[in-house]
Amino acid sequence: MSGYRRTTVAVPGGDLTVGIWGEGTPSVLAVHGITGSHLAWGPAAGRFAAAGGALAAVDLRGRGRSGALPGPYGMAAHARDCAAVLDALGMDRAVVAGHSMGGFVSLVLGDLYPDRVERIVLVDGGPPLPVAPGRTPAEQVADTIGPAAARLRMRFADLEANRDFWRAHPAFTVWTPAIEAYVDYDMTGEEPELRSRVSLDAVTEDSTDLLTGDALAGA
């Protein structure tokens, strides 16, 4: 990966992990989805760095190497963590790219810290999510995160077993070194009990916040 390195940024409760591609002060902050990590941006970030740019991408609280960070979670908490990253890396004004839940975090970041955000790029995320007719917020959260929750409870004998799980996923029609690095990075624990680094508590609290929280609605 072109000019790739990792660093940490102090936030309430511990250290947030940040991946950086390219040289100099990053101009772009990238924010991943609800069960992702900063390596979700690896291929795009590598191309951006190869073209002379620099990009920083966070492991959100409760994910990746930030998986052990405690709550509270929610869009405002993630936005404050992202603002801390901007401060630590000297990013006075940044383009913020958000994928899926990262898009919601990006909107709240722009709302709470408008002077720090030059532009926002939304990738499959952004508008508030309505509660479906006839469903309570708790029921909709359970419906939404059901498959993710099942995966987070799974245990894998080794890295190859986790790779096989993902190879069968219909999204991955072509297996690449970047995908393999991404799924390997998510694993923690000891064989034969490897598991995802993602906190189910974080996923549940964030999903609830998307439906009922004030920060996204305000943004």
PDB file of C-alpha atoms in Angstrom:
ATOM      1  CA  MET A   1       0.000   0.000   0.000  1.00  0.00           C
ATOM      2  CA  SER A   2       1.456   3.308  -1.129  1.00  0.00           C
ATOM      3  CA  GLY A   3       3.039   5.186   1.789  1.00  0.00           C
ATOM      4  CA  TYR A   4       0.767   3.442   4.296  1.00  0.00           C
ATOM      5  CA  ARG A   5       1.302   3.725   8.034  1.00  0.00           C
ATOM      6  CA  ARG A   6      -0.765   3.605  11.235  1.00  0.00           C
ATOM      7  CA  THR A   7      -0.875   5.915  14.204  1.00  0.00           C
ATOM      8  CA  THR A   8      -3.087   6.475  17.248  1.00  0.00           C
ATOM      9  CA  VAL A   9      -4.945   9.527  18.524  1.00  0.00           C
ATOM     10  CA  ALA A  10      -5.928  10.035  22.156  1.00  0.00           C
ATOM     11  CA  VAL A  11      -9.709  10.192  22.670  1.00  0.00           C
ATOM     12  CA  PRO A  12     -11.905   9.729  25.756  1.00  0.00           C
ATOM     13  CA  GLY A  13     -11.396   6.182  27.015  1.00  0.00           C
ATOM     14  CA  GLY A  14      -8.160   5.383  25.176  1.00  0.00           C
ATOM     15  CA  ASP A  15      -6.532   5.570  21.757  1.00  0.00           C
ATOM     16  CA  LEU A  16      -8.204   5.645  18.345  1.00  0.00           C
ATOM     17  CA  THR A  17      -6.334   3.934  15.498  1.00  0.00           C
ATOM     18  CA  VAL A  18      -5.883   5.849  12.250  1.00  0.00           C
ATOM     19  CA  GLY A  19      -4.439   4.656   8.935  1.00  0.00           C
ATOM     20  CA  ILE A  20      -2.627   7.182   6.737  1.00  0.00           C
ATOM     21  CA  TRP A  21      -1.701   6.865   3.070  1.00  0.00           C
ATOM     22  CA  GLY A  22       0.644   9.309   1.344  1.00  0.00           C
ATOM     23  CA  GLU A  23       3.093  11.928   2.522  1.00  0.00           C
ATOM     24  CA  GLY A  24       2.464  15.203   4.317  1.00  0.00           C
ATOM     25  CA  THR A  25      -0.695  16.414   6.013  1.00  0.00           C
ATOM     26  CA  PRO A  26      -3.757  14.514   4.791  1.00  0.00           C
ATOM     27  CA  SER A  27      -6.412  16.495   2.975  1.00  0.00           C
ATOM     28  CA  VAL A  28      -9.107  13.777   3.199  1.00  0.00           C
ATOM     29  CA  LEU A  29     -10.582  12.038   6.238  1.00  0.00           C
ATOM     30  CA  ALA A  30     -12.380   8.787   5.393  1.00  0.00           C
ATOM     31  CA  VAL A  31     -14.937   7.126   7.682  1.00  0.00           C
ATOM     32  CA  HIS A  32     -15.962   3.466   7.262  1.00  0.00           C
ATOM     33  CA  GLY A  33     -19.275   1.663   7.724  1.00  0.00           C
ATOM     34  CA  ILE A  34     -20.893   0.122  10.779  1.00  0.00           C
ATOM     35  CA  THR A  35     -18.863  -3.119  10.963  1.00  0.00           C
ATOM     36  CA  GLY A  36     -15.866  -2.004   8.898  1.00  0.00           C
ATOM     37  CA  SER A  37     -12.394  -0.671   9.564  1.00  0.00           C
ATOM     38  CA  HIS A  38     -10.101   1.918   8.034  1.00  0.00           C
ATOM     39  CA  LEU A  39      -8.777  -0.705   5.586  1.00  0.00           C
ATOM     40  CA  ALA A  40     -12.112  -0.568   3.760  1.00  0.00           C
ATOM     41  CA  TRP A  41     -10.590   2.512   2.097  1.00  0.00           C
ATOM     42  CA  GLY A  42      -7.285   0.826   1.224  1.00  0.00           C
ATOM     43  CA  PRO A  43      -7.530   0.487  -2.578  1.00  0.00           C
ATOM     44  CA  ALA A  44      -8.987   3.982  -3.120  1.00  0.00           C
ATOM     45  CA  ALA A  45      -6.597   5.527  -0.597  1.00  0.00           C
ATOM     46  CA  GLY A  46      -3.620   3.843  -2.227  1.00  0.00           C
ATOM     47  CA  ARG A  47      -4.556   5.250  -5.645  1.00  0.00           C
ATOM     48  CA  PHE A  48      -5.059   8.699  -4.122  1.00  0.00           C
ATOM     49  CA  ALA A  49      -1.626   8.530  -2.488  1.00  0.00           C
ATOM     50  CA  ALA A  50       0.007   7.293  -5.702  1.00  0.00           C
ATOM     51  CA  ALA A  51      -1.377  10.404  -7.415  1.00  0.00           C
ATOM     52  CA  GLY A  52       0.335  12.608  -4.814  1.00  0.00           C
ATOM     53  CA  GLY A  53      -2.429  13.015  -2.252  1.00  0.00           C
ATOM     54  CA  ALA A  54      -2.621  12.031   1.406  1.00  0.00           C
ATOM     55  CA  LEU A  55      -5.623  10.465   3.120  1.00  0.00           C
ATOM     56  CA  ALA A  56      -6.368   9.486   6.716  1.00  0.00           C
ATOM     57  CA  ALA A  57      -8.996   6.873   7.631  1.00  0.00           C
ATOM     58  CA  VAL A  58     -10.189   6.053  11.140  1.00  0.00           C
ATOM     59  CA  ASP A  59     -11.028   2.852  12.936  1.00  0.00           C
ATOM     60  CA  LEU A  60     -14.210   4.085  14.596  1.00  0.00           C
ATOM     61  CA  ARG A  61     -14.706   3.489  18.299  1.00  0.00           C
ATOM     62  CA  GLY A  62     -15.680  -0.177  18.754  1.00  0.00           C
ATOM     63  CA  ARG A  63     -14.119  -1.333  15.452  1.00  0.00           C
ATOM     64  CA  GLY A  64     -10.732  -2.472  14.175  1.00  0.00           C
ATOM     65  CA  ARG A  65      -7.815  -1.614  16.434  1.00  0.00           C
ATOM     66  CA  SER A  66     -10.185   0.829  18.191  1.00  0.00           C
ATOM     67  CA  GLY A  67     -12.449  -2.105  19.059  1.00  0.00           C
ATOM     68  CA  ALA A  68     -11.681  -2.038  22.774  1.00  0.00           C
ATOM     69  CA  LEU A  69     -12.620   1.626  23.191  1.00  0.00           C
ATOM     70  CA  PRO A  70     -15.678   1.909  25.434  1.00  0.00           C
ATOM     71  CA  GLY A  71     -18.903   3.773  24.798  1.00  0.00           C
ATOM     72  CA  PRO A  72     -20.807   5.913  24.706  1.00  0.00           C
ATOM     73  CA  TYR A  73     -21.064   5.383  20.969  1.00  0.00           C
ATOM     74  CA  GLY A  74     -23.438   7.164  18.596  1.00  0.00           C
ATOM     75  CA  MET A  75     -22.942   9.632  15.760  1.00  0.00           C
ATOM     76  CA  ALA A  76     -21.972  12.592  17.957  1.00  0.00           C
ATOM     77  CA  ALA A  77     -19.366  10.532  19.827  1.00  0.00           C
ATOM     78  CA  HIS A  78     -17.846   9.329  16.555  1.00  0.00           C
ATOM     79  CA  ALA A  79     -17.875  12.888  15.189  1.00  0.00           C
ATOM     80  CA  ARG A  80     -15.993  14.127  18.257  1.00  0.00           C
ATOM     81  CA  ASP A  81     -13.441  11.349  17.788  1.00  0.00           C
ATOM     82  CA  CYS A  82     -13.034  12.373  14.149  1.00  0.00           C
ATOM     83  CA  ALA A  83     -12.528  15.998  15.183  1.00  0.00           C
ATOM     84  CA  ALA A  84      -9.779  14.804  17.522  1.00  0.00           C
ATOM     85  CA  VAL A  85      -8.130  13.102  14.527  1.00  0.00           C
ATOM     86  CA  LEU A  86      -8.288  16.349  12.537  1.00  0.00           C
ATOM     87  CA  ASP A  87      -6.620  18.154  15.438  1.00  0.00           C
ATOM     88  CA  ALA A  88      -3.920  15.531  15.968  1.00  0.00           C
ATOM     89  CA  LEU A  89      -2.976  15.355  12.280  1.00  0.00           C
ATOM     90  CA  GLY A  90      -3.042  19.117  11.723  1.00  0.00           C
ATOM     91  CA  MET A  91      -5.954  18.927   9.287  1.00  0.00           C
ATOM     92  CA  ASP A  92      -7.421  22.419   9.572  1.00  0.00           C
ATOM     93  CA  ARG A  93     -10.080  21.834   6.894  1.00  0.00           C
ATOM     94  CA  ALA A  94     -10.704  18.454   5.325  1.00  0.00           C
ATOM     95  CA  VAL A  95     -12.758  16.758   2.678  1.00  0.00           C
ATOM     96  CA  VAL A  96     -14.650  14.072   4.617  1.00  0.00           C
ATOM     97  CA  ALA A  97     -15.698  10.879   2.843  1.00  0.00           C
ATOM     98  CA  GLY A  98     -18.155   8.598   4.618  1.00  0.00           C
ATOM     99  CA  HIS A  99     -19.355   5.139   3.611  1.00  0.00           C
ATOM    100  CA  SER A 100     -22.700   3.834   4.906  1.00  0.00           C
ATOM    101  CA  MET A 101     -22.772   4.655   8.640  1.00  0.00           C
ATOM    102  CA  GLY A 102     -19.630   6.682   8.027  1.00  0.00           C
ATOM    103  CA  GLY A 103     -21.795   8.945   5.884  1.00  0.00           C
ATOM    104  CA  PHE A 104     -24.004   9.670   8.877  1.00  0.00           C
ATOM    105  CA  VAL A 105     -20.939  10.335  11.039  1.00  0.00           C
ATOM    106  CA  SER A 106     -19.632  12.688   8.342  1.00  0.00           C
ATOM    107  CA  LEU A 107     -22.876  14.686   8.299  1.00  0.00           C
ATOM    108  CA  VAL A 108     -22.790  15.106  12.075  1.00  0.00           C
ATOM    109  CA  LEU A 109     -19.103  16.050  11.951  1.00  0.00           C
ATOM    110  CA  GLY A 110     -19.915  18.764   9.421  1.00  0.00           C
ATOM    111  CA  ASP A 111     -22.825  19.984  11.545  1.00  0.00           C
ATOM    112  CA  LEU A 112     -20.890  20.111  14.827  1.00  0.00           C
ATOM    113  CA  TYR A 113     -17.612  21.376  13.342  1.00  0.00           C
ATOM    114  CA  PRO A 114     -18.541  23.292  10.165  1.00  0.00           C
ATOM    115  CA  ASP A 115     -15.259  25.218  10.069  1.00  0.00           C
ATOM    116  CA  ARG A 116     -13.295  21.953   9.875  1.00  0.00           C
ATOM    117  CA  VAL A 117     -15.119  20.372   6.928  1.00  0.00           C
ATOM    118  CA  GLU A 118     -14.565  21.645   3.401  1.00  0.00           C
ATOM    119  CA  ARG A 119     -16.793  19.146   1.622  1.00  0.00           C
ATOM    120  CA  ILE A 120     -18.570  15.872   2.385  1.00  0.00           C
ATOM    121  CA  VAL A 121     -18.620  12.887   0.037  1.00  0.00           C
ATOM    122  CA  LEU A 122     -21.390  10.396   0.873  1.00  0.00           C
ATOM    123  CA  VAL A 123     -21.039   6.796  -0.324  1.00  0.00           C
ATOM    124  CA  ASP A 124     -24.295   4.897   0.314  1.00  0.00           C
ATOM    125  CA  GLY A 125     -25.207   6.883   3.407  1.00  0.00           C
ATOM    126  CA  GLY A 126     -26.469  10.230   4.627  1.00  0.00           C
ATOM    127  CA  PRO A 127     -30.218  10.840   4.902  1.00  0.00           C
ATOM    128  CA  PRO A 128     -31.806   9.880   8.230  1.00  0.00           C
ATOM    129  CA  LEU A 129     -33.345   6.413   8.366  1.00  0.00           C
ATOM    130  CA  PRO A 130     -37.108   6.307   9.014  1.00  0.00           C
ATOM    131  CA  VAL A 131     -38.681   3.746  11.297  1.00  0.00           C
ATOM    132  CA  ALA A 132     -40.764   1.398   9.166  1.00  0.00           C
ATOM    133  CA  PRO A 133     -44.538   1.488   9.676  1.00  0.00           C
ATOM    134  CA  GLY A 134     -45.670  -0.960  12.308  1.00  0.00           C
ATOM    135  CA  ARG A 135     -42.168  -1.441  13.742  1.00  0.00           C
ATOM    136  CA  THR A 136     -40.674  -0.070  16.924  1.00  0.00           C
ATOM    137  CA  PRO A 137     -37.117   1.293  16.855  1.00  0.00           C
ATOM    138  CA  ALA A 138     -35.919  -1.724  18.860  1.00  0.00           C
ATOM    139  CA  GLU A 139     -37.560  -4.141  16.407  1.00  0.00           C
ATOM    140  CA  GLN A 140     -36.067  -2.350  13.424  1.00  0.00           C
ATOM    141  CA  VAL A 141     -32.601  -2.365  14.970  1.00  0.00           C
ATOM    142  CA  ALA A 142     -32.913  -6.110  15.555  1.00  0.00           C
ATOM    143  CA  ASP A 143     -34.016  -6.598  11.926  1.00  0.00           C
ATOM    144  CA  THR A 144     -31.206  -4.425  10.579  1.00  0.00           C
ATOM    145  CA  ILE A 145     -28.258  -5.813  12.513  1.00  0.00           C
ATOM    146  CA  GLY A 146     -29.390  -9.448  12.660  1.00  0.00           C
ATOM    147  CA  PRO A 147     -26.940 -10.805  10.048  1.00  0.00           C
ATOM    148  CA  ALA A 148     -24.107  -8.655  11.392  1.00  0.00           C
ATOM    149  CA  ALA A 149     -24.806  -9.730  14.962  1.00  0.00           C
ATOM    150  CA  ALA A 150     -24.717 -13.374  13.912  1.00  0.00           C
ATOM    151  CA  ARG A 151     -21.306 -12.909  12.297  1.00  0.00           C
ATOM    152  CA  LEU A 152     -19.900 -11.064  15.291  1.00  0.00           C
ATOM    153  CA  ARG A 153     -20.790 -14.032  17.493  1.00  0.00           C
ATOM    154  CA  MET A 154     -18.989 -16.483  15.200  1.00  0.00           C
ATOM    155  CA  ARG A 155     -15.624 -18.038  16.029  1.00  0.00           C
ATOM    156  CA  PHE A 156     -13.037 -19.166  13.463  1.00  0.00           C
ATOM    157  CA  ALA A 157     -10.375 -21.843  13.777  1.00  0.00           C
ATOM    158  CA  ASP A 158      -7.814 -19.743  11.880  1.00  0.00           C
ATOM    159  CA  LEU A 159      -7.470 -16.864   9.419  1.00  0.00           C
ATOM    160  CA  GLU A 160      -8.158 -19.145   6.475  1.00  0.00           C
ATOM    161  CA  ALA A 161     -11.532 -20.157   7.921  1.00  0.00           C
ATOM    162  CA  ASN A 162     -12.538 -16.503   8.149  1.00  0.00           C
ATOM    163  CA  ARG A 163     -11.313 -15.907   4.596  1.00  0.00           C
ATOM    164  CA  ASP A 164     -13.438 -18.834   3.402  1.00  0.00           C
ATOM    165  CA  PHE A 165     -16.471 -17.306   5.118  1.00  0.00           C
ATOM    166  CA  TRP A 166     -15.946 -14.075   3.172  1.00  0.00           C
ATOM    167  CA  ARG A 167     -15.028 -15.767  -0.117  1.00  0.00           C
ATOM    168  CA  ALA A 168     -18.560 -17.192  -0.139  1.00  0.00           C
ATOM    169  CA  HIS A 169     -20.079 -13.696   0.208  1.00  0.00           C
ATOM    170  CA  PRO A 170     -21.793 -12.572  -3.023  1.00  0.00           C
ATOM    171  CA  ALA A 171     -20.160  -9.128  -2.807  1.00  0.00           C
ATOM    172  CA  PHE A 172     -16.701 -10.619  -3.380  1.00  0.00           C
ATOM    173  CA  THR A 173     -16.814 -11.946  -6.928  1.00  0.00           C
ATOM    174  CA  VAL A 174     -13.050 -11.359  -7.223  1.00  0.00           C
ATOM    175  CA  TRP A 175     -10.700 -12.058  -4.306  1.00  0.00           C
ATOM    176  CA  THR A 176      -7.811  -9.599  -4.008  1.00  0.00           C
ATOM    177  CA  PRO A 177      -4.894  -9.022  -1.616  1.00  0.00           C
ATOM    178  CA  ALA A 178      -6.651  -5.860  -0.388  1.00  0.00           C
ATOM    179  CA  ILE A 179      -9.795  -7.823   0.544  1.00  0.00           C
ATOM    180  CA  GLU A 180      -7.710 -10.462   2.283  1.00  0.00           C
ATOM    181  CA  ALA A 181      -5.832  -7.804   4.271  1.00  0.00           C
ATOM    182  CA  TYR A 182      -9.169  -6.236   5.233  1.00  0.00           C
ATOM    183  CA  VAL A 183     -10.755  -9.448   6.537  1.00  0.00           C
ATOM    184  CA  ASP A 184      -7.543 -10.555   8.294  1.00  0.00           C
ATOM    185  CA  TYR A 185      -7.283  -7.183  10.054  1.00  0.00           C
ATOM    186  CA  ASP A 186     -10.726  -7.706  11.593  1.00  0.00           C
ATOM    187  CA  MET A 187      -9.651 -10.861  13.438  1.00  0.00           C
ATOM    188  CA  THR A 188      -8.572 -10.955  17.097  1.00  0.00           C
ATOM    189  CA  GLY A 189      -8.165 -13.602  19.790  1.00  0.00           C
ATOM    190  CA  GLU A 190      -6.328 -16.918  19.649  1.00  0.00           C
ATOM    191  CA  GLU A 191      -6.819 -19.929  17.380  1.00  0.00           C
ATOM    192  CA  PRO A 192      -9.144 -21.801  17.278  1.00  0.00           C
ATOM    193  CA  GLU A 193     -11.333 -19.033  18.718  1.00  0.00           C
ATOM    194  CA  LEU A 194     -10.625 -16.079  16.427  1.00  0.00           C
ATOM    195  CA  ARG A 195     -13.402 -13.508  16.337  1.00  0.00           C
ATOM    196  CA  SER A 196     -14.222 -10.104  14.888  1.00  0.00           C
ATOM    197  CA  ARG A 197     -12.800  -7.028  16.573  1.00  0.00           C
ATOM    198  CA  VAL A 198     -16.154  -5.256  16.150  1.00  0.00           C
ATOM    199  CA  SER A 199     -18.110  -4.618  19.338  1.00  0.00           C
ATOM    200  CA  LEU A 200     -21.708  -5.796  19.124  1.00  0.00           C
ATOM    201  CA  ASP A 201     -22.588  -3.219  21.791  1.00  0.00           C
ATOM    202  CA  ALA A 202     -21.212  -0.491  19.503  1.00  0.00           C
ATOM    203  CA  VAL A 203     -23.166  -1.766  16.508  1.00  0.00           C
ATOM    204  CA  THR A 204     -26.384  -1.969  18.524  1.00  0.00           C
ATOM    205  CA  GLU A 205     -26.004   1.458  20.135  1.00  0.00           C
ATOM    206  CA  ASP A 206     -25.059   3.105  16.841  1.00  0.00           C
ATOM    207  CA  SER A 207     -27.996   1.507  15.019  1.00  0.00           C
ATOM    208  CA  THR A 208     -30.365   2.757  17.702  1.00  0.00           C
ATOM    209  CA  ASP A 209     -28.842   6.235  17.545  1.00  0.00           C
ATOM    210  CA  LEU A 210     -29.387   6.371  13.783  1.00  0.00           C
ATOM    211  CA  LEU A 211     -33.111   5.807  14.333  1.00  0.00           C
ATOM    212  CA  THR A 212     -33.794   7.767  17.498  1.00  0.00           C
ATOM    213  CA  GLY A 213     -30.815  10.027  18.225  1.00  0.00           C
ATOM    214  CA  ASP A 214     -30.855  13.808  17.979  1.00  0.00           C
ATOM    215  CA  ALA A 215     -27.439  14.383  16.359  1.00  0.00           C
ATOM    216  CA  LEU A 216     -28.234  12.974  12.924  1.00  0.00           C
ATOM    217  CA  ALA A 217     -31.710  14.497  12.834  1.00  0.00           C
ATOM    218  CA  GLY A 218     -30.197  17.872  13.700  1.00  0.00           C
ATOM    219  CA  ALA A 219     -27.516  17.550  11.040  1.00  0.00           C
TER     220      ALA A 219
END
